[in-house]
Amino acid sequence: MKTYAISILLSIFCMQVHAQDWSVRACADKPNEAANPALQDALETLVKTGIPGAVAVVYKKGKLEHYAAGYASIEDRVPMGTCQGHYLQSIAKLYLAVTVMQLSEMGKVELDQKIGQYLPAEVLDLLPDSQQITVRMLLNHTSGLPEYNDVPLYVTRLLQNPDRVFEPMELLGYVNSKKLDFEPGSRYSYRNTNYLVLALMMDHLTLDHVAFMKTQIFDKLGLQNTFYRISPASPAKEAIVQSYWDRFSDGKIENISQFQWNNVASMIGDDGIVSTPEDAILFLRALMEGRLISENSLREMKSWVKTAKGVEEYGLGLDLGRFAGQEGMGHSGGGLGSGTQLYYFPEKDLYVFMGINLGTVTASPIHEKAEEILEHIYQVLLK
Amino acid sequence: MKKTLILILLLAGSLLPEVSAQADFQKDWRNFPIVVSLQFHAISMPFRNMGSNFKNFGLGIGTEVSHNGSQNWVQQFEVVWFKNKASGNGIHLSTQVAWRPGFGSGVFGELKAGIGYLIAKRPGDAWAMKDGQWEKLSHGRKGKLTIPIGIGGGYYSYSDNTFVSPFVGYQVLFVSKYNASIPIMPQSLVQFGGRIHPNYSNTIVD
């Protein structure tokens, strides 16, 4: 009994040991075909701002170029490489949108139909005023659905329970008592909830939207290092970069690899995919080259909605970004422990994937310095 | 875990008819009790996720002094250390004004509010880039202003000798500047403790 009491006291009073059961493998060097030393220099400068590691893979004129700097794991001094996996974060929206377009081509969903006919009652019951919302409005963020990701009750539960994997229906429950932010179709406003609902719709229509995505995208393209709906047993865990977060916005970072994994494992539709840079570029190339959906569907995906300032911003799961004065089509992603960009630049016929293993979802002084360098990176890339 | 709240409210509310005995409650106050408490911390919205609190143990120590010579208006001073594996340990220093209506038979309720300062640690080691090299910092702490607001109740029975007055409480901390994207982070403390009232006048001085 005495030993038991001492054990309890020790467990209470001793400082916790933050066990890290994460290991990330180092990459074998990749030959840099048509390497751009200025781009490598820019990445080296980027990681000196306090970002643990950065990677860029470029596809141009039939060749892949690999660039990496910094660490995939600071603790183990594992260099960042281009073979390692990254959390795609919101780039997952582009993958999901492609599956919706594929289902549309199969005649199983119509983009301008109301979502009510494609969703089960238990999902509709959680949505505020869903009668006026169409599939297209979910895809291009004009539905007016409120954001689940910034509900204070969700944020506090997330931070207090980093070991917990949330269920999709629970996430949707956080917007249950809320009203629409604006009249459906009246304007554009980016919301993760739209893609959570789309994933639930796809589940209802395909019975398993994860299997559908695997068959229709991953297997079709031979993406062997891309994983969706990760679990503790997922092979993705063996090679994923470790994740870091500036929790207090003071320029000091901490390893949140387990927290990041659980957070990504909780999300469907709006997030939830792990991939390597090469796999991600293969996917975007296949999309732009018409190997995943028809030309008509791709044209639909490029039907841009405008911001309040009249700037074309977003299509159907496709973001229209502007980098160093040029338009790029693709998506970006930000999470607790990761930041990614995947874009195609038609003017240069160039694809790029960029990833860092520092969280971008909350502000940090590190980001401020990094943004300037990122702009320089795109200038180097697109000159 | 709304049982704690219900317990507190029952403690305060069920004895309302005996408010007439409040005059007795206000007598015989003794300043500077030693207030010791068990504390259970969580990042949470007020009165939500209270189960999380009981995973995170803490200890508090403090004292208080009356504003009006009785215990129904007091100024509290408290230091709380808590362990929170998920979101980081912390030390909270605060001073609060507490109003304690008496409900008779020594039972009282409590409402309090004040100002505090939280020294928050990260749950794990921190890293910072210095001169192009990564430097490990043990947890890396950050100080933040807080607005603590609380409710509670307890039992007070005066004695000429040293006596203990037990209490329970629920404290909401509105913590400023958790980070640049979260300007206010609600946190909570469930508190169980006792005020030890030594009879300082009996202290023997050689």
XYZ file of C-alpha atoms in Angstrom, chain A residues 52-312:
261
model
C 12.798 23.485 -38.742
C 12.779 22.170 -42.293
C 11.606 23.055 -45.774
C 11.248 21.102 -48.974
C 10.489 22.044 -52.566
C 9.970 19.744 -55.528
C 9.604 21.295 -58.946
C 8.411 19.673 -62.162
C 9.355 21.501 -65.339
C 9.949 20.367 -68.897
C 9.547 16.719 -68.001
C 12.056 16.800 -65.171
C 11.790 16.771 -61.394
C 14.043 18.941 -59.265
C 14.456 18.268 -55.546
C 15.371 20.827 -52.917
C 15.441 20.478 -49.132
C 16.943 22.310 -46.176
C 16.887 22.061 -42.392
C 15.572 19.192 -40.352
C 12.737 16.683 -40.559
C 13.488 16.100 -36.858
C 15.422 18.626 -34.800
C 15.794 16.224 -31.869
C 17.344 13.426 -33.940
C 19.082 15.761 -36.402
C 17.441 14.004 -39.350
C 17.814 16.214 -42.424
C 14.717 17.241 -44.313
C 14.510 15.324 -47.586
C 12.150 15.005 -50.487
C 11.308 11.334 -49.821
C 9.579 12.067 -46.530
C 5.844 12.438 -46.061
C 4.086 15.726 -45.357
C 0.643 16.614 -44.091
C -1.122 18.147 -47.086
C -3.631 19.886 -44.780
C -6.164 21.816 -46.872
C -4.718 20.578 -50.154
C -6.929 17.572 -49.316
C -9.870 19.730 -50.447
C -8.568 19.531 -53.999
C -8.445 15.721 -53.840
C -11.974 15.545 -52.473
C -13.261 17.989 -55.086
C -11.836 15.738 -57.801
C -13.763 12.756 -56.402
C -16.954 14.843 -56.399
C -16.336 15.732 -60.055
C -15.723 12.066 -60.836
C -19.001 11.137 -59.183
C -20.685 13.907 -61.135
C -19.340 12.409 -64.368
C -20.837 9.077 -63.287
C -24.196 10.823 -63.038
C -24.518 10.202 -59.326
C -24.438 13.820 -58.220
C -25.439 17.114 -59.833
C -23.454 20.155 -58.818
C -26.426 22.518 -58.783
C -28.757 20.262 -56.872
C -29.532 20.967 -53.225
C -27.411 18.984 -50.810
C -30.539 17.771 -49.004
C -31.009 14.968 -51.502
C -27.476 13.679 -51.101
C -27.073 13.746 -47.340
C -28.457 11.450 -44.647
C -30.908 12.887 -42.131
C -28.423 12.760 -39.248
C -26.102 15.108 -41.142
C -28.864 17.443 -42.313
C -30.130 17.695 -38.742
C -26.822 19.251 -37.713
C -26.702 21.828 -40.507
C -28.251 25.267 -40.191
C -30.689 26.124 -43.032
C -29.308 23.619 -45.506
C -32.322 23.800 -47.869
C -30.787 26.507 -50.073
C -27.272 25.060 -50.276
C -26.111 23.278 -53.421
C -23.161 20.951 -53.956
C -21.438 23.672 -55.968
C -21.774 26.125 -53.070
C -19.942 23.689 -50.820
C -17.232 23.192 -53.423
C -16.592 26.913 -53.974
C -17.189 28.117 -50.403
C -20.304 30.183 -51.086
C -22.642 28.139 -48.865
C -22.582 30.425 -45.827
C -22.059 27.473 -43.489
C -20.236 28.587 -40.345
C -16.678 27.438 -39.583
C -16.358 24.567 -37.102
C -12.631 25.055 -36.703
C -12.801 28.303 -34.750
C -15.657 27.485 -32.366
C -14.192 28.196 -28.888
C -15.614 24.991 -27.433
C -13.831 22.996 -30.145
C -10.563 24.920 -29.785
C -10.432 24.408 -26.006
C -11.300 20.709 -26.308
C -8.647 20.280 -28.982
C -5.917 21.942 -26.933
C -6.813 20.118 -23.739
C -7.042 16.740 -25.483
C -4.135 16.485 -27.944
C -4.199 12.679 -27.720
C -7.784 12.463 -28.844
C -9.017 11.707 -32.358
C -12.324 13.479 -32.995
C -15.126 11.939 -35.026
C -16.380 13.820 -38.127
C -19.958 13.999 -36.870
C -18.698 15.471 -33.615
C -16.834 18.158 -35.560
C -19.988 18.983 -37.479
C -21.867 19.166 -34.186
C -19.935 22.317 -33.282
C -21.896 24.317 -35.877
C -25.233 22.771 -34.952
C -26.516 25.674 -32.903
C -25.175 28.338 -35.265
C -26.872 30.242 -38.057
C -25.591 30.610 -41.600
C -22.946 33.318 -41.877
C -24.587 34.719 -45.027
C -27.228 33.886 -47.590
C -26.136 30.842 -49.628
C -24.613 31.830 -52.957
C -24.356 35.514 -52.085
C -20.589 35.606 -51.570
C -17.369 33.669 -51.110
C -15.948 32.863 -47.690
C -13.574 29.958 -47.114
C -14.906 27.423 -44.575
C -13.552 24.002 -43.666
C -17.096 22.926 -42.803
C -18.019 22.913 -46.508
C -15.580 20.099 -47.232
C -16.436 18.168 -44.080
C -20.037 18.114 -45.320
C -18.893 17.149 -48.826
C -16.960 14.198 -47.391
C -20.036 13.059 -45.478
C -22.038 13.425 -48.686
C -19.497 11.326 -50.575
C -19.644 8.714 -47.841
C -23.414 8.572 -48.245
C -23.243 8.274 -52.035
C -20.285 5.889 -52.340
C -20.675 4.091 -48.997
C -16.965 4.738 -48.346
C -15.477 7.904 -49.754
C -11.995 6.982 -48.524
C -12.043 3.761 -50.563
C -13.501 5.699 -53.491
C -10.639 8.204 -53.393
C -8.087 5.403 -53.120
C -9.506 3.622 -56.151
C -10.210 6.681 -58.264
C -7.044 8.664 -57.511
C -4.318 6.887 -55.533
C -4.495 3.496 -57.265
C -5.242 4.970 -60.675
C -2.101 7.114 -60.523
C 0.050 4.667 -58.576
C 0.465 7.031 -55.642
C 2.070 4.586 -53.228
C 3.053 7.178 -50.649
C -0.277 8.975 -50.325
C -2.586 8.124 -47.444
C -6.013 9.374 -46.361
C -7.718 8.765 -43.010
C -4.483 7.923 -41.233
C -4.551 5.679 -38.177
C -1.868 4.527 -35.718
C -1.228 1.522 -37.970
C -0.864 3.618 -41.111
C 2.416 3.112 -42.988
C 2.467 6.896 -43.399
C 3.783 7.140 -39.838
C 7.086 5.513 -40.756
C 8.313 8.328 -42.952
C 6.446 11.459 -41.996
C 8.372 14.544 -40.962
C 8.040 15.620 -37.363
C 5.819 18.584 -36.634
C 6.541 21.745 -34.678
C 4.365 24.571 -33.379
C 5.027 28.026 -31.955
C 2.312 27.608 -29.311
C 2.788 30.990 -27.630
C 3.747 33.044 -30.719
C 7.085 33.875 -29.160
C 9.411 32.376 -31.757
C 10.041 29.241 -29.680
C 8.758 25.983 -31.067
C 7.855 22.590 -29.618
C 7.525 19.131 -31.099
C 3.822 18.322 -31.493
C 4.138 15.293 -33.775
C 1.546 13.182 -31.925
C -0.872 16.110 -31.590
C -0.518 16.907 -35.288
C -1.077 13.267 -36.267
C -4.232 12.998 -34.154
C -5.530 16.304 -35.446
C -5.100 15.271 -39.077
C -6.519 11.819 -38.297
C -9.667 13.568 -37.032
C -10.464 15.392 -40.243
C -12.154 14.293 -43.431
C -12.697 16.242 -46.622
C -11.174 19.511 -45.493
C -7.915 17.813 -44.448
C -6.577 14.348 -43.647
C -4.106 13.410 -46.414
C -0.429 12.586 -45.995
C 1.734 12.457 -49.093
C 5.233 12.902 -50.463
C 6.037 15.946 -52.611
C 6.486 13.778 -55.721
C 3.127 12.044 -55.231
C 1.433 15.406 -54.747
C 2.918 16.737 -57.995
C 1.895 13.542 -59.819
C -1.668 14.144 -58.648
C -1.771 17.777 -59.771
C -0.224 16.927 -63.120
C -2.789 14.176 -63.662
C -5.567 16.621 -62.844
C -4.302 19.333 -65.169
C -3.538 16.873 -67.951
C -7.061 15.449 -67.869
C -6.169 12.014 -66.551
C -8.527 12.161 -63.573
C -11.522 14.094 -64.847
C -12.803 15.280 -68.207
C -11.931 18.592 -69.837
C -15.439 19.838 -69.102
C -15.122 18.955 -65.422
C -11.744 20.670 -65.219
C -13.289 23.740 -66.823
C -15.996 23.649 -64.131
C -13.314 23.459 -61.461
C -11.768 26.601 -62.941
C -14.994 28.612 -62.741
C -13.663 31.132 -60.256
C -15.724 32.917 -57.636
C -14.611 36.400 -56.663
C -13.735 37.988 -53.355
C -15.514 41.111 -52.091
C -12.793 43.102 -53.884
C -13.688 41.481 -57.191
C -10.591 39.292 -57.381
C -11.022 35.794 -58.818
